[in-house]
Short mmCIF file of C-alpha atoms and ligand atoms in Angstrom, two decimals:
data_model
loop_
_atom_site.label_atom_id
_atom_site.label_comp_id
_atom_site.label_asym_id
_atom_site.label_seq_id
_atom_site.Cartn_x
_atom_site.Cartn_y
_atom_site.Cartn_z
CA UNK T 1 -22.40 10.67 -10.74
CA UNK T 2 -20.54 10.71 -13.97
CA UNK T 3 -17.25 12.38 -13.48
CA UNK T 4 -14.44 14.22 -15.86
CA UNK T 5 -11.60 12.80 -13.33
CA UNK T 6 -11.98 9.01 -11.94
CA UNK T 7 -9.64 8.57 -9.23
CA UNK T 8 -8.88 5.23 -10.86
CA UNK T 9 -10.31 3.95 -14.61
CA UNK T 10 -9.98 -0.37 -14.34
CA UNK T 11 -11.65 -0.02 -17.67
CA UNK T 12 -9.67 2.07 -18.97
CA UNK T 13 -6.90 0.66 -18.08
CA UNK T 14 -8.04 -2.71 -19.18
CA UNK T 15 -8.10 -1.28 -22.95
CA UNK T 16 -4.55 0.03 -22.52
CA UNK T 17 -3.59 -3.99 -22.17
CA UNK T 18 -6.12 -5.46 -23.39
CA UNK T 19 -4.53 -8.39 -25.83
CA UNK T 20 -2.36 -9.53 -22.91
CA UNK T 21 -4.64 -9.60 -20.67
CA UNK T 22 -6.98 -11.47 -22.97
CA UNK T 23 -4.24 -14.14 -23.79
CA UNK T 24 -3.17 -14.40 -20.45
CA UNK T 25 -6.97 -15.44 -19.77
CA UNK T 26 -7.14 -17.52 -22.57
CA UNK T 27 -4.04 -19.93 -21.55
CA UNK T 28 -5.34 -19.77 -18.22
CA UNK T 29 -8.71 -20.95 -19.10
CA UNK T 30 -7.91 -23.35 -22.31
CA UNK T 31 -5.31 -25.18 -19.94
CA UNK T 32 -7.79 -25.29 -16.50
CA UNK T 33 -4.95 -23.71 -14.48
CA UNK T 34 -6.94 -22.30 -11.32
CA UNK T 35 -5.16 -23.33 -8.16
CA UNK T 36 -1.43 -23.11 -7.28
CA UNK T 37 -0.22 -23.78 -11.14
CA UNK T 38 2.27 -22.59 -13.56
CA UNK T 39 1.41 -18.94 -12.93
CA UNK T 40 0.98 -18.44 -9.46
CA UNK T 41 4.46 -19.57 -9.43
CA UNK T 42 5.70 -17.47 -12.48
CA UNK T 43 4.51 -14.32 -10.68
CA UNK T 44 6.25 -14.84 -7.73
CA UNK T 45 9.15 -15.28 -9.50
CA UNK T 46 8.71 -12.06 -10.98
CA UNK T 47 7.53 -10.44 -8.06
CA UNK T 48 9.99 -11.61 -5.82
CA UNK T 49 12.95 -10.14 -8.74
CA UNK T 50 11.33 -7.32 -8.59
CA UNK T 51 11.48 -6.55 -5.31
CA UNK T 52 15.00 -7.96 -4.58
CA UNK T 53 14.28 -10.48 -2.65
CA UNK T 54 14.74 -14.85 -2.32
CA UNK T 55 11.10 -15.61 -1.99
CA UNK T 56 7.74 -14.16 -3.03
CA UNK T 57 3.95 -16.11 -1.83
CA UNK T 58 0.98 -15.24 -3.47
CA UNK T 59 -1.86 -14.87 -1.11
CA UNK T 60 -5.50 -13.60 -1.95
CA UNK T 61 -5.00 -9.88 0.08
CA UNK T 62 -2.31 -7.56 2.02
CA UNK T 63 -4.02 -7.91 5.12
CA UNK T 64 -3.51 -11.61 4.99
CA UNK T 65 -0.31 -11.29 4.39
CA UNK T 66 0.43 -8.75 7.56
CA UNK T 67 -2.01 -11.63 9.56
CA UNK T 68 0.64 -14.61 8.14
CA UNK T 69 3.90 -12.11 9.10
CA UNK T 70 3.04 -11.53 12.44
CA UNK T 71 2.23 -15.20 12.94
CA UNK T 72 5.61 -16.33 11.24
CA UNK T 73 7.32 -13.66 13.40
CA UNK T 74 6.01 -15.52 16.35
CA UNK T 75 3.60 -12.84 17.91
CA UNK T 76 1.59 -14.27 20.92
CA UNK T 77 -0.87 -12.95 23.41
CA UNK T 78 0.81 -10.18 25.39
CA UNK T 79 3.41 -9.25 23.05
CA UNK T 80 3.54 -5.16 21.97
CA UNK T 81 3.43 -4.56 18.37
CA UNK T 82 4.17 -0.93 17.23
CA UNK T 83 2.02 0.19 14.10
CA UNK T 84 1.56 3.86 13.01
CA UNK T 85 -1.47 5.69 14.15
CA UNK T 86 -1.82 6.91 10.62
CA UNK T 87 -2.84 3.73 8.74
CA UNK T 88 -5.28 1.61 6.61
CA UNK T 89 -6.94 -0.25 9.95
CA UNK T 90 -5.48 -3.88 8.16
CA UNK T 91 -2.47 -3.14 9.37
CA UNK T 92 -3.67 -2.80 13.18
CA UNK T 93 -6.30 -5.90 12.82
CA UNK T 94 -3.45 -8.20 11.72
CA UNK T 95 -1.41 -7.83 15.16
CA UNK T 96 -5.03 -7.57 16.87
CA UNK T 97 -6.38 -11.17 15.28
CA UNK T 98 -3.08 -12.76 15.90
CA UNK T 99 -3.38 -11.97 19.52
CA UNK T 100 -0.60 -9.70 20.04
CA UNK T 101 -1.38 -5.78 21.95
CA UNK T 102 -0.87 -2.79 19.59
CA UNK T 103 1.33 -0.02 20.53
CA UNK T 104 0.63 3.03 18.27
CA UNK T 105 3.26 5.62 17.20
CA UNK T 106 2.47 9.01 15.30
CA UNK T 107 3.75 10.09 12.36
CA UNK T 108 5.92 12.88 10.57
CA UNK T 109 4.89 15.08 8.20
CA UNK T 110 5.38 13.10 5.66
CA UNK T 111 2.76 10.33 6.30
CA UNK T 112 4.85 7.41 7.63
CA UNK T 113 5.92 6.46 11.16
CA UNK T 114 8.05 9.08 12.96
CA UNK T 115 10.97 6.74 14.47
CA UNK T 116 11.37 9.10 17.49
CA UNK T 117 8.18 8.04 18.07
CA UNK T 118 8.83 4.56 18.02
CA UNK T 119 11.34 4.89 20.51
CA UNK T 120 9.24 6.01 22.89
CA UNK T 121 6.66 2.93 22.52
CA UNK T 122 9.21 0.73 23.43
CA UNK T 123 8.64 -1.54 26.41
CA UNK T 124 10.04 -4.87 27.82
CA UNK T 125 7.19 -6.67 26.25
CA UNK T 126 7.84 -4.78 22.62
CA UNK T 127 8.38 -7.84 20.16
CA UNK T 128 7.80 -6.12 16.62
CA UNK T 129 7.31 -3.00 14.27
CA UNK T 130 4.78 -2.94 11.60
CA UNK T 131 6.99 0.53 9.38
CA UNK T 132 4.27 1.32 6.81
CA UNK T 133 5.68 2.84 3.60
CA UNK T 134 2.37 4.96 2.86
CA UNK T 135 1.19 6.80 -0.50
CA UNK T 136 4.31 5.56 -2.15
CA UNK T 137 6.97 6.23 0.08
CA UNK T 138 9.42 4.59 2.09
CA UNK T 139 9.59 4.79 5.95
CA UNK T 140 13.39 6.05 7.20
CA UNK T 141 14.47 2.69 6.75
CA UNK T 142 18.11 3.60 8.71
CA UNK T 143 16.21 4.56 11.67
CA UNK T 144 13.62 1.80 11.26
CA UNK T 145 15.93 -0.97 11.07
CA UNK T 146 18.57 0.48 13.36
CA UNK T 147 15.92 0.58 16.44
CA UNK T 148 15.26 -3.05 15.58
CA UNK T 149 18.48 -4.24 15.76
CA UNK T 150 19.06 -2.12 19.37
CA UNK T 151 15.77 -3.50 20.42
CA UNK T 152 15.53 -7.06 18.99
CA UNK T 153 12.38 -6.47 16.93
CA UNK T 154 10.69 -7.99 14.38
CA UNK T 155 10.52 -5.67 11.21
CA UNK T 156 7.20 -6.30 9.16
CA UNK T 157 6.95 -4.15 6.31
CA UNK T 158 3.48 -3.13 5.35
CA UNK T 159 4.73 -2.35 1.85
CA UNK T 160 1.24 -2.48 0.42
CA UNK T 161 1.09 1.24 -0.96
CA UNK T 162 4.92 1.38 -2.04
CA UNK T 163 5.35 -1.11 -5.15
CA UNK T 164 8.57 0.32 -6.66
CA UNK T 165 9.68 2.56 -3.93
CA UNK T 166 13.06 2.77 -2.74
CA UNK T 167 15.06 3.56 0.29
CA UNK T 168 18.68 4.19 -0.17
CA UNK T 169 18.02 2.51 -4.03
CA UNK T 170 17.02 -0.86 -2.25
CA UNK T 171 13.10 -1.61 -2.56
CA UNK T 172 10.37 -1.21 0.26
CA UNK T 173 9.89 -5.19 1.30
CA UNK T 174 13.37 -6.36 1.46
CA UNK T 175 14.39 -4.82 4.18
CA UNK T 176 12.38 -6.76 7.25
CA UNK T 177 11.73 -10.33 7.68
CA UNK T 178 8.82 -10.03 5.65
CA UNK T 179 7.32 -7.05 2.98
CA UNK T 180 3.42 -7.39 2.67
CA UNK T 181 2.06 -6.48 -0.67
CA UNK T 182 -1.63 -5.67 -1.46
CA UNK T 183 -2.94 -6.02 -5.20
CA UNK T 184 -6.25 -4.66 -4.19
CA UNK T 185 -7.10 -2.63 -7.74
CA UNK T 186 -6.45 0.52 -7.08
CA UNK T 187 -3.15 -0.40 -5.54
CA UNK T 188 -0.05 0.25 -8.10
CA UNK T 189 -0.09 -3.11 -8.86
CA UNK T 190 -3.98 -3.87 -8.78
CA UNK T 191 -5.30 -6.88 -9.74
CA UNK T 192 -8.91 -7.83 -10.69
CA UNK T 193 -10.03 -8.07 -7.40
CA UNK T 194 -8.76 -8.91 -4.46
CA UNK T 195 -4.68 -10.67 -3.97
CA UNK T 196 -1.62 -9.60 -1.72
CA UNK T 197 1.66 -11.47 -1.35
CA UNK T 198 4.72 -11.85 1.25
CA UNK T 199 8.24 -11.16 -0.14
CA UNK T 200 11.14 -12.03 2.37
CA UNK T 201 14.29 -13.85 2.20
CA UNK T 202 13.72 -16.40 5.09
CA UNK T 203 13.27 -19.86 3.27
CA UNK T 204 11.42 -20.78 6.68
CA UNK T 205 8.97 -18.04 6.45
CA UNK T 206 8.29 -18.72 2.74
CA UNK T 207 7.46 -22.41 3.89
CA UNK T 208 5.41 -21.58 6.58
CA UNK T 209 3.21 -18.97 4.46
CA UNK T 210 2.62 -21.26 1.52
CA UNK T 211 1.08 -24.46 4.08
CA UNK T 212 -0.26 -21.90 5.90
CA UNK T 213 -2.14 -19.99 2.71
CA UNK T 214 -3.23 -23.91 2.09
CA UNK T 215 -4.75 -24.57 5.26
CA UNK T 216 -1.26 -25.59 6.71
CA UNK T 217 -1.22 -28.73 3.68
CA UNK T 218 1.97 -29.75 1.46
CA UNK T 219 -0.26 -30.03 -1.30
CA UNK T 220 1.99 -32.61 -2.66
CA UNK T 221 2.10 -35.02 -0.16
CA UNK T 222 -0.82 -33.90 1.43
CA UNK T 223 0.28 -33.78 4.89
CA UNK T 224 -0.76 -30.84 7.23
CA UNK T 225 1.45 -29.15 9.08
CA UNK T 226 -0.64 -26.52 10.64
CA UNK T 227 -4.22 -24.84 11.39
CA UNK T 228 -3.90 -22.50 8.10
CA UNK T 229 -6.10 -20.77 6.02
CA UNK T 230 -7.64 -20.62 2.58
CA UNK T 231 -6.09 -17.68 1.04
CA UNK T 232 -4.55 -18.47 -1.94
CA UNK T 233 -3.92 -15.66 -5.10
CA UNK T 234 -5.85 -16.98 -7.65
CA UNK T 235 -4.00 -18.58 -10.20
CA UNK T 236 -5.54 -16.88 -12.81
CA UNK T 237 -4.77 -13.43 -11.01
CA UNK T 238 -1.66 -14.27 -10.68
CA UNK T 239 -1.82 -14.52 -14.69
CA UNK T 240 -3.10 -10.66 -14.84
CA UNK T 241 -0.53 -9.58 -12.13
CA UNK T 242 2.62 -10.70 -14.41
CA UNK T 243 1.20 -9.01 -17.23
CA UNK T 244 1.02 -5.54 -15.08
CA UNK T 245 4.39 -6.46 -13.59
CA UNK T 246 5.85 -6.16 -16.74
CA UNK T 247 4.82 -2.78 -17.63
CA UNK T 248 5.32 -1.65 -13.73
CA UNK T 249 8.62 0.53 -14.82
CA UNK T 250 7.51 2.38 -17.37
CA UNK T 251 3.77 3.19 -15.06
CA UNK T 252 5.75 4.07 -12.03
CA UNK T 253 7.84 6.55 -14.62
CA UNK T 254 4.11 7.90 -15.42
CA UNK T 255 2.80 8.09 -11.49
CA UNK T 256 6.32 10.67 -11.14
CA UNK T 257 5.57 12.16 -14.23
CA UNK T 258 2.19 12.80 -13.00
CA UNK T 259 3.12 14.07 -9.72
CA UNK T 260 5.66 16.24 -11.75
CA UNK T 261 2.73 17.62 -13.29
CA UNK T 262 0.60 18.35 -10.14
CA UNK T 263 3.57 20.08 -8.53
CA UNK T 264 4.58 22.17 -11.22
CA UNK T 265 0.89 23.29 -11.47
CA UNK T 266 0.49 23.58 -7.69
CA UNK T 267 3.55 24.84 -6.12
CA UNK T 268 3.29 28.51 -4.66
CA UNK T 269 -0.53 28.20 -3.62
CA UNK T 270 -0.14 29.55 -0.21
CA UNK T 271 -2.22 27.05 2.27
CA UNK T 272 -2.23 24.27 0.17
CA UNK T 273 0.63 21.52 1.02
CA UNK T 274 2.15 19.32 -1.65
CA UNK T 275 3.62 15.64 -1.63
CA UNK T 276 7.10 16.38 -2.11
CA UNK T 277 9.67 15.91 0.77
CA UNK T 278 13.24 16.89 -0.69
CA UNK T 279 15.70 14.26 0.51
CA UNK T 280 17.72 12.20 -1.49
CA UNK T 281 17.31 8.75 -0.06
CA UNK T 282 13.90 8.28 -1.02
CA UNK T 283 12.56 6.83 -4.55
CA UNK T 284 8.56 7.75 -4.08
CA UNK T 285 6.23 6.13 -6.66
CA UNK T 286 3.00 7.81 -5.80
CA UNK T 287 0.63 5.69 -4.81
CA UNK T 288 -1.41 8.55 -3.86
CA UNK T 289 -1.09 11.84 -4.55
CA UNK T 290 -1.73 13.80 -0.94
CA UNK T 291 -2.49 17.57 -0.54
CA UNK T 292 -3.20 19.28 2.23
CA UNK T 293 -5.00 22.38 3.45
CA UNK T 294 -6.73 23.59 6.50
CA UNK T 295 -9.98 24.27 4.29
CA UNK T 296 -9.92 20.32 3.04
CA UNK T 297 -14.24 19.92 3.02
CA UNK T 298 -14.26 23.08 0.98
CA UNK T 299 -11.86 21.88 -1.67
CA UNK T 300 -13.34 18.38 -1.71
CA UNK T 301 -16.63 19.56 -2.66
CA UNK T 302 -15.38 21.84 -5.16
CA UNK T 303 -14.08 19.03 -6.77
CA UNK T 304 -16.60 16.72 -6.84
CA UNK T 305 -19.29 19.49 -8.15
CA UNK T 306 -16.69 19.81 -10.96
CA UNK T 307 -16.42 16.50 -11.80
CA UNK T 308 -13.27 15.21 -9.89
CA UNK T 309 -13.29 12.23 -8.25
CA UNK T 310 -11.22 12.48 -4.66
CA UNK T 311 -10.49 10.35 -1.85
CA UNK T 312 -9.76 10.81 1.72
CA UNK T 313 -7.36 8.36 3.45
CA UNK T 314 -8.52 8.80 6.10
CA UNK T 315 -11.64 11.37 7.71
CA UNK T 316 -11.33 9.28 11.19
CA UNK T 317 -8.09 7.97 12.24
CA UNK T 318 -9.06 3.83 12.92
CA UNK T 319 -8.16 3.46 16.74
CA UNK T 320 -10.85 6.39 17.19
CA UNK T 321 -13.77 3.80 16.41
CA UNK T 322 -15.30 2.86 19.56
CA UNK T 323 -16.58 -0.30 18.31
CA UNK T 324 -12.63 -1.61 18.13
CA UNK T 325 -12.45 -1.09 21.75
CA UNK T 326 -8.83 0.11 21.12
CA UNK T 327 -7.44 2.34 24.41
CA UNK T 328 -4.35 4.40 22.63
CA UNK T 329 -4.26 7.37 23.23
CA UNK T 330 -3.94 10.33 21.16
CA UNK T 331 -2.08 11.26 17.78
CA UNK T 332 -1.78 15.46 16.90
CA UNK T 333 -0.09 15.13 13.71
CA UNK T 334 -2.52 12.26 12.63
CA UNK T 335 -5.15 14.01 13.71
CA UNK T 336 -4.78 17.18 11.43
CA UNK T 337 -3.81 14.97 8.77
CA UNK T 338 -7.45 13.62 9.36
CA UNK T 339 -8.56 16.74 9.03
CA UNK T 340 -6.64 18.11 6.28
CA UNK T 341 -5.43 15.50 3.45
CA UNK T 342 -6.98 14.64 0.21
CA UNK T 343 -6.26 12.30 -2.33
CA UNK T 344 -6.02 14.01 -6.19
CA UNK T 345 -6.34 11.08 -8.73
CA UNK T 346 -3.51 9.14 -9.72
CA UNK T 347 -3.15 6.24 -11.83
CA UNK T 348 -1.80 5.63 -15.48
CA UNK T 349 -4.72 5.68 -17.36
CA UNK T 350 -5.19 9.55 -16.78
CA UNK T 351 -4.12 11.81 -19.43
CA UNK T 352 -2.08 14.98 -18.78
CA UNK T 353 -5.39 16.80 -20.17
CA UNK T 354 -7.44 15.78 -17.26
CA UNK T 355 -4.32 16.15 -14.48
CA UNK T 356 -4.75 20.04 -16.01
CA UNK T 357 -8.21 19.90 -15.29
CA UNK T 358 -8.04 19.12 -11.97
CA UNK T 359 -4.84 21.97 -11.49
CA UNK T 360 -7.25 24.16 -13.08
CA UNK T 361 -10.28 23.09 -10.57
CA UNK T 362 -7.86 23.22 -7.67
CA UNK T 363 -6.39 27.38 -9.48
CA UNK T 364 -10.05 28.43 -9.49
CA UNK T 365 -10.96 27.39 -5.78
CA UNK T 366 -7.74 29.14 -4.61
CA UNK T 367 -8.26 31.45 -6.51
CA UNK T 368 -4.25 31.44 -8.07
CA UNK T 369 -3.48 32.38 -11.47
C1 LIG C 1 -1.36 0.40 4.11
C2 LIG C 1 -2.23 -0.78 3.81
N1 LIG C 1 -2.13 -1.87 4.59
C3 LIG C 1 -2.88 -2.97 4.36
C4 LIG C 1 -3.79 -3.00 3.35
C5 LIG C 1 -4.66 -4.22 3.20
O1 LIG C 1 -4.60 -4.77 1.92
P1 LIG C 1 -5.86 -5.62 1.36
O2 LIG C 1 -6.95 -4.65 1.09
O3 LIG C 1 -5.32 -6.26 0.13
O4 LIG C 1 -6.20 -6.60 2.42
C6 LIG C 1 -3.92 -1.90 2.50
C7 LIG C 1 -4.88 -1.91 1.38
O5 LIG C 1 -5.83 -1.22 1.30
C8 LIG C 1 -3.14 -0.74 2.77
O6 LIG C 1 -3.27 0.35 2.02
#
């Protein structure tokens, strides 16, 4: 199907930078730079700026990164790990493959772990939290970190949908032992294909993620330390991810300039909920752009027959798949969110034209002038 709207345009995109991206392929290839070089290293400099924090490690996706955190945080068969009910299913396999028991906790209305919530998941065997800042927006860090401290928990950020956001003006992934970052493409900061990193300011934790990225080797002394993996970021990634790093402000100003847009056209359609949750503390970015309404399959289709391109994070909530054997319970406000949400396009290659259109598309269905 060709559509009017892409939810994301690599292509497109790809033109926008096209001469740095070429040169940044060209040094890359000219010199043979393709494991743990010059650029790897350069990006996680600039990463690890960017978020505000000592130490960045390049790794080849987010949920390797969550897998790495929960090892580094020590997570061993038995221990309770608390992870939102309302998440991408990485999050939950990472505690689940490094042998620790999930513990899920609903969320709030907007999207992201409700701490009173987390509270109540708390047991004697509770050893971490997984807060995961979703669609661009920070968890209540205050509450987050404050339950950790009363507790003694663990705080692993799954940051991987909140490049740029902010919490009190300090960035999502500084605030817990470790951030985990996904460049995924159509992440804010996508690569081409997959890559993830850990920020954290633990010089112990940033060891023990780069020989474990290596399967567990120094690579210059070529000792092993550890059973590791292979799951490097490219070098030559790493290459394309500092180009996009650089122009990160000026896209995240677009994604709110966007989302300006779609409320301005939106607000006042009575049954259709907007991503906009007044309170100061919170920088969003907009990873995704989430409405909601009770007639969600309707609007979807009346989309797509008009040429929009939409997603739905997500029609099933994960821990409702049999075949992950997973016995947790049951999550009302994730539920109707799995019932209701969809996911307009947003991403800096769109032009305010086509965010019109899909007002327009979204007018006509409601029928709103
Ligand atoms: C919230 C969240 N956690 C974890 C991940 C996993 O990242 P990756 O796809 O890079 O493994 C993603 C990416 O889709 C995500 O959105």
């Amino acid at each position: 199907m060709s559509y009017k709207v892409r939810f994301v345009d690599p292509a497109r995109n790809y033109k926008m930078i096209k001469k740095e991206i070429d040169a940044a392929y060209h040094e890359v290839m000219s010199r043979g730079d393709l494991i743990m070089r010059g650029q790897l290293k350069h990006f996680e400099e600039k990463l690890a700026g960017f978020v505000g924090t000592k130490y960045a490690v390049g790794l080849n996706s987010g949920y390797d990164a969550l897998h790495i955190s929960m090892m580094a945080a020590g997570i061993k068969s038995g221990d309770e790990v608390i992870v939102p009910a309302h998440t991408f299913l990485a999050t939950a396999s990472a505690v689940v493959n490094a042998g620790g028991r999930l513990v899920l906790a609903d969320v709030s209305e907007d999207y992201n772990v409700d701490p009173g919530k987390i509270e109540k998941a708390i047991t004697s065997r509770s050893k971490a939290i997984i807060p995961v800042h979703l669609n661009g927006r920070a968890c209540d860090m205050d509450a987050v970190m404050s339950i950790a401290i009363k507790h003694r928990l663990v705080v692993i950020e799954d940051a991987c949908q909140s490049l740029g956001a902010t919490f009190r003006g300090k960035k999502t992934g500084s605030f817990g032992l470790t951030g985990c970052w996904s460049f995924y493409p159509f992440k804010i900061l996508g690569g081409y294909g997959d890559g993830g990193a850990i920020t954290t300011n633990d010089a112990k934790v940033e060891r023990y993620a780069k020989l474990l990225r290596y399967n567990g080797e120094k690579k210059e002394t070529g000792a092993y330390y550890y059973h590791g993996f292979t799951c490097l970021l490219d070098n030559i990634q790493a290459a394309f991810l500092a180009v996009k790093l650089r122009h990160l402000p000026e896209w995240l100003r677009r994604r709110r300039k966007i989302a300006d847009i779609y409320r301005k056209g939106l607000s006042g359609i009575e049954g259709l909920k907007l991503p906009h949750f007044e309170d100061k503390r919170f920088g969003d970015v907009f990873q995704n752009y989430v409405v909601r309404t009770s007639r969600r399959d309707e609007l979807y289709n009346h989309l797509k027959k008009n040429g929009v391109e939409i997603l739905i994070h997500w029609r099933i909530p994960y821990y409702k798949y049999k075949g992950l054997k997973l016995k947790t319970g049951r999550f009302s406000e994730t539920e109707s969110i799995s019932r209701e949400v969809l996911s307009l396009p947003m991403n800096v290659e769109i032009t305010d034209a086509q965010v019109k259109y899909v007002i327009k598309t979204i007018c006509n269905f409601f029928q709103f002038m």
